Coordinates of C-alpha atoms in Angstrom, one line a residue:
X1 CA 90.8 122.4 204.4
X2 CA 90.6 119.0 202.4
X3 CA 88.4 115.8 202.8
X4 CA 91.8 114.2 203.4
X5 CA 93.4 116.6 205.8
X6 CA 89.9 116.6 208.1
X7 CA 89.8 112.7 207.9
X8 CA 93.8 112.6 209.2
X9 CA 93.0 115.3 211.4
X10 CA 90.4 113.6 213.7
X11 CA 91.3 110.2 212.8
X12 CA 93.9 109.6 216.3
X13 CA 91.1 111.7 218.3
X14 CA 88.4 109.3 217.6
X15 CA 89.7 105.4 217.9
X16 CA 86.4 104.2 218.3
X17 CA 84.6 102.0 215.7
X18 CA 81.5 104.2 216.2
X19 CA 83.9 107.3 215.6
X20 CA 85.2 105.4 212.7
X21 CA 82.2 104.9 211.1
X22 CA 80.9 108.7 211.6
X23 CA 84.1 109.8 209.9
X24 CA 83.9 107.0 207.2
X25 CA 80.0 108.2 206.7
X26 CA 81.4 111.5 206.6
X27 CA 84.0 111.2 204.1
X28 CA 81.7 108.9 201.9
X29 CA 79.2 112.0 201.8
X30 CA 81.9 114.8 201.1
X31 CA 83.3 112.3 198.5
X32 CA 80.2 111.6 197.0
X33 CA 78.8 115.5 197.4
X34 CA 82.4 116.9 195.7
X35 CA 81.8 114.1 192.5
X36 CA 78.3 115.4 191.7
X37 CA 80.0 118.8 192.3
X38 CA 82.5 117.9 189.4
X39 CA 79.9 116.1 187.1
X40 CA 77.5 119.4 187.3
X41 CA 80.9 121.6 186.8
X42 CA 81.7 119.2 183.6
X43 CA 78.3 119.0 182.3
X44 CA 77.9 122.6 182.9
X45 CA 81.7 123.0 180.7
X46 CA 80.1 120.4 177.9
X47 CA 76.8 122.2 177.4
X48 CA 79.0 125.8 176.9
X49 CA 81.2 124.2 174.8
X50 CA 78.9 122.1 172.5
X51 CA 77.0 125.8 172.8
X52 CA 79.1 127.3 171.0
X53 CA 81.3 125.2 168.9
X54 CA 77.9 123.2 167.8
X55 CA 79.5 119.8 167.0
X56 CA 75.7 118.4 166.3
X57 CA 75.7 121.0 163.8
X58 CA 79.1 120.4 162.3
X59 CA 78.0 116.4 162.3
X60 CA 74.8 116.9 160.6
X61 CA 76.6 119.4 158.0
X62 CA 79.2 116.6 157.6
X63 CA 76.3 114.1 157.4
X64 CA 74.7 116.0 154.8
X65 CA 78.2 116.7 153.1
X66 CA 78.5 113.2 152.6
X67 CA 75.1 112.2 151.9
X68 CA 75.1 114.7 149.1
X69 CA 78.6 112.9 148.0
X70 CA 77.2 109.9 147.6
X71 CA 74.0 111.1 145.8
X72 CA 76.1 113.1 143.6
X73 CA 78.7 110.4 143.2
X74 CA 75.4 107.8 142.3
X75 CA 74.6 110.4 139.7
X76 CA 77.9 110.3 138.0
X77 CA 77.8 107.0 138.3
X78 CA 74.9 106.6 136.5
X79 CA 75.7 109.0 133.9
X80 CA 79.2 107.3 133.2
X81 CA 77.1 104.2 132.8
X82 CA 74.5 105.4 130.6
X83 CA 77.6 107.1 128.5
X84 CA 79.5 104.0 128.2
X85 CA 76.6 102.3 127.1
X86 CA 76.2 104.3 124.4
X87 CA 80.0 104.4 123.6
X88 CA 79.8 100.6 123.3
X89 CA 76.8 100.9 121.2
X90 CA 78.7 103.4 118.7
X91 CA 81.6 101.1 118.9
X92 CA 79.1 98.2 117.8
X93 CA 77.8 100.5 115.1
X94 CA 81.2 101.9 114.2
X95 CA 82.3 97.8 113.6
X96 CA 79.4 97.5 111.4
X97 CA 80.5 100.8 109.4
X98 CA 83.8 100.1 109.1
X99 CA 82.4 96.0 108.1
X100 CA 80.0 97.9 105.4
X101 CA 82.7 100.2 104.0
X102 CA 85.7 97.6 103.8
X103 CA 82.6 95.5 101.8
X104 CA 82.0 98.6 99.4
X105 CA 85.6 99.5 99.3
X106 CA 86.0 95.4 98.2
X107 CA 82.9 95.7 95.6
X108 CA 84.4 99.0 94.4
X109 CA 87.6 97.9 93.7
X110 CA 86.7 94.5 92.2
X111 CA 84.4 96.7 89.9
X112 CA 87.5 98.9 89.6
X113 CA 89.8 96.0 88.9
X114 CA 87.6 94.3 86.1
X115 CA 86.4 97.6 84.0
X116 CA 90.7 98.2 83.8
X117 CA 91.6 94.6 83.5
X118 CA 88.8 95.0 80.7
X119 CA 90.0 98.4 79.2
X120 CA 93.5 97.0 78.9
X121 CA 92.4 93.9 77.2
X122 CA 90.2 95.9 74.9
X123 CA 93.3 98.1 74.4
X124 CA 95.8 95.8 73.6
X125 CA 93.3 93.9 71.1
X126 CA 93.0 97.6 69.8
X127 CA 96.9 97.6 69.2
X128 CA 97.1 94.1 68.0
X129 CA 94.6 95.0 65.6
X130 CA 96.1 98.2 64.4
X131 CA 99.8 96.4 64.2
X132 CA 98.5 93.8 62.0
X133 CA 97.0 96.3 60.0
X134 CA 100.3 98.4 60.1
X135 CA 102.2 95.1 59.1
X136 CA 99.9 94.1 56.5
X137 CA 99.8 97.8 55.0
X138 CA 104.1 97.9 55.4
X139 CA 103.8 93.8 53.8
X140 CA 101.5 95.2 50.6
X141 CA 104.1 98.2 50.3
X142 CA 107.1 96.0 50.2
X143 CA 105.1 93.4 47.8
X144 CA 104.2 96.3 45.7
X145 CA 108.0 98.4 45.7
X146 CA 109.4 94.7 45.2
X147 CA 106.8 94.1 42.4
X148 CA 107.7 97.3 40.9
X149 CA 111.4 96.7 41.0
X150 CA 110.7 93.4 39.9
X151 CA 108.8 94.4 36.6
X152 CA 111.3 97.0 36.2
X153 CA 114.7 94.9 35.8
X154 CA 112.3 92.0 34.1
X155 CA 111.7 94.9 31.4
X156 CA 114.9 96.2 31.6
X157 CA 116.0 92.2 31.4
X158 CA 113.7 91.6 28.2
X159 CA 114.1 95.1 26.7
X160 CA 117.9 94.1 26.4
X161 CA 117.6 90.7 25.3
X162 CA 114.8 91.7 22.8
X163 CA 117.5 94.5 21.9
X164 CA 120.2 91.9 21.5
X165 CA 117.9 89.5 19.8
X166 CA 116.7 92.3 17.2
X167 CA 120.8 93.2 16.7
X168 CA 121.7 89.5 16.1
X169 CA 118.3 87.7 14.4
X170 CA 116.3 90.8 13.4
X171 CA 115.3 90.3 10.0
X172 CA 114.4 86.4 10.4
X173 CA 112.4 87.1 13.5
X174 CA 110.4 90.0 11.9
X175 CA 110.1 87.7 8.9
X176 CA 108.9 84.8 11.2
X177 CA 106.2 87.7 12.9
X178 CA 105.3 88.4 10.0
X179 CA 104.6 84.6 8.5
X180 CA 102.8 84.1 11.9
X181 CA 100.7 87.2 12.0
X182 CA 99.3 86.0 8.8
X183 CA 98.8 82.5 9.6
X184 CA 96.6 84.2 12.2
X185 CA 94.4 86.3 9.6
X186 CA 93.7 82.8 7.5
X187 CA 92.7 80.8 10.7
X188 CA 90.3 83.7 11.6
X189 CA 88.7 84.1 8.0
X190 CA 88.2 80.3 7.8

């Protein structure tokens, strides 16, 4: 029989005020005991569940895992910052090295350029000098050849002229040359 059946069953029988007080007090007491009993059962169930599943250990394990994850993340962050700093330093050094290499390359290019220009000027001067000597030699050869040719032609013309003169005035010229020769000899004696 439940509490409500009990209350409903005696309520018409006890109509007096005092009876209502007794019933009310009895119902309240029964409700109180039932609630305490239910609470104790709930506590027992919770204790059994807590012992069986151990949520505090799981929570503690989770907290430890999270704390370890945070610690690992902080270590990784610190390591990453150190690596980033190292990479930035390398980049700065690379910039300096690139500038140095470019400066050295410019210097080498300038000196090589000057060397090539000087060699080209020297080669050009040598070629010009060789050309002048070759032209001078060719000119001298041509002059000698021309002189020889002119001399041959002149001798040929002179020979032809002398032959014609000897053929036409040979006797008279012969006498004139002999007379001049004798006159020159007389001048030499005196």
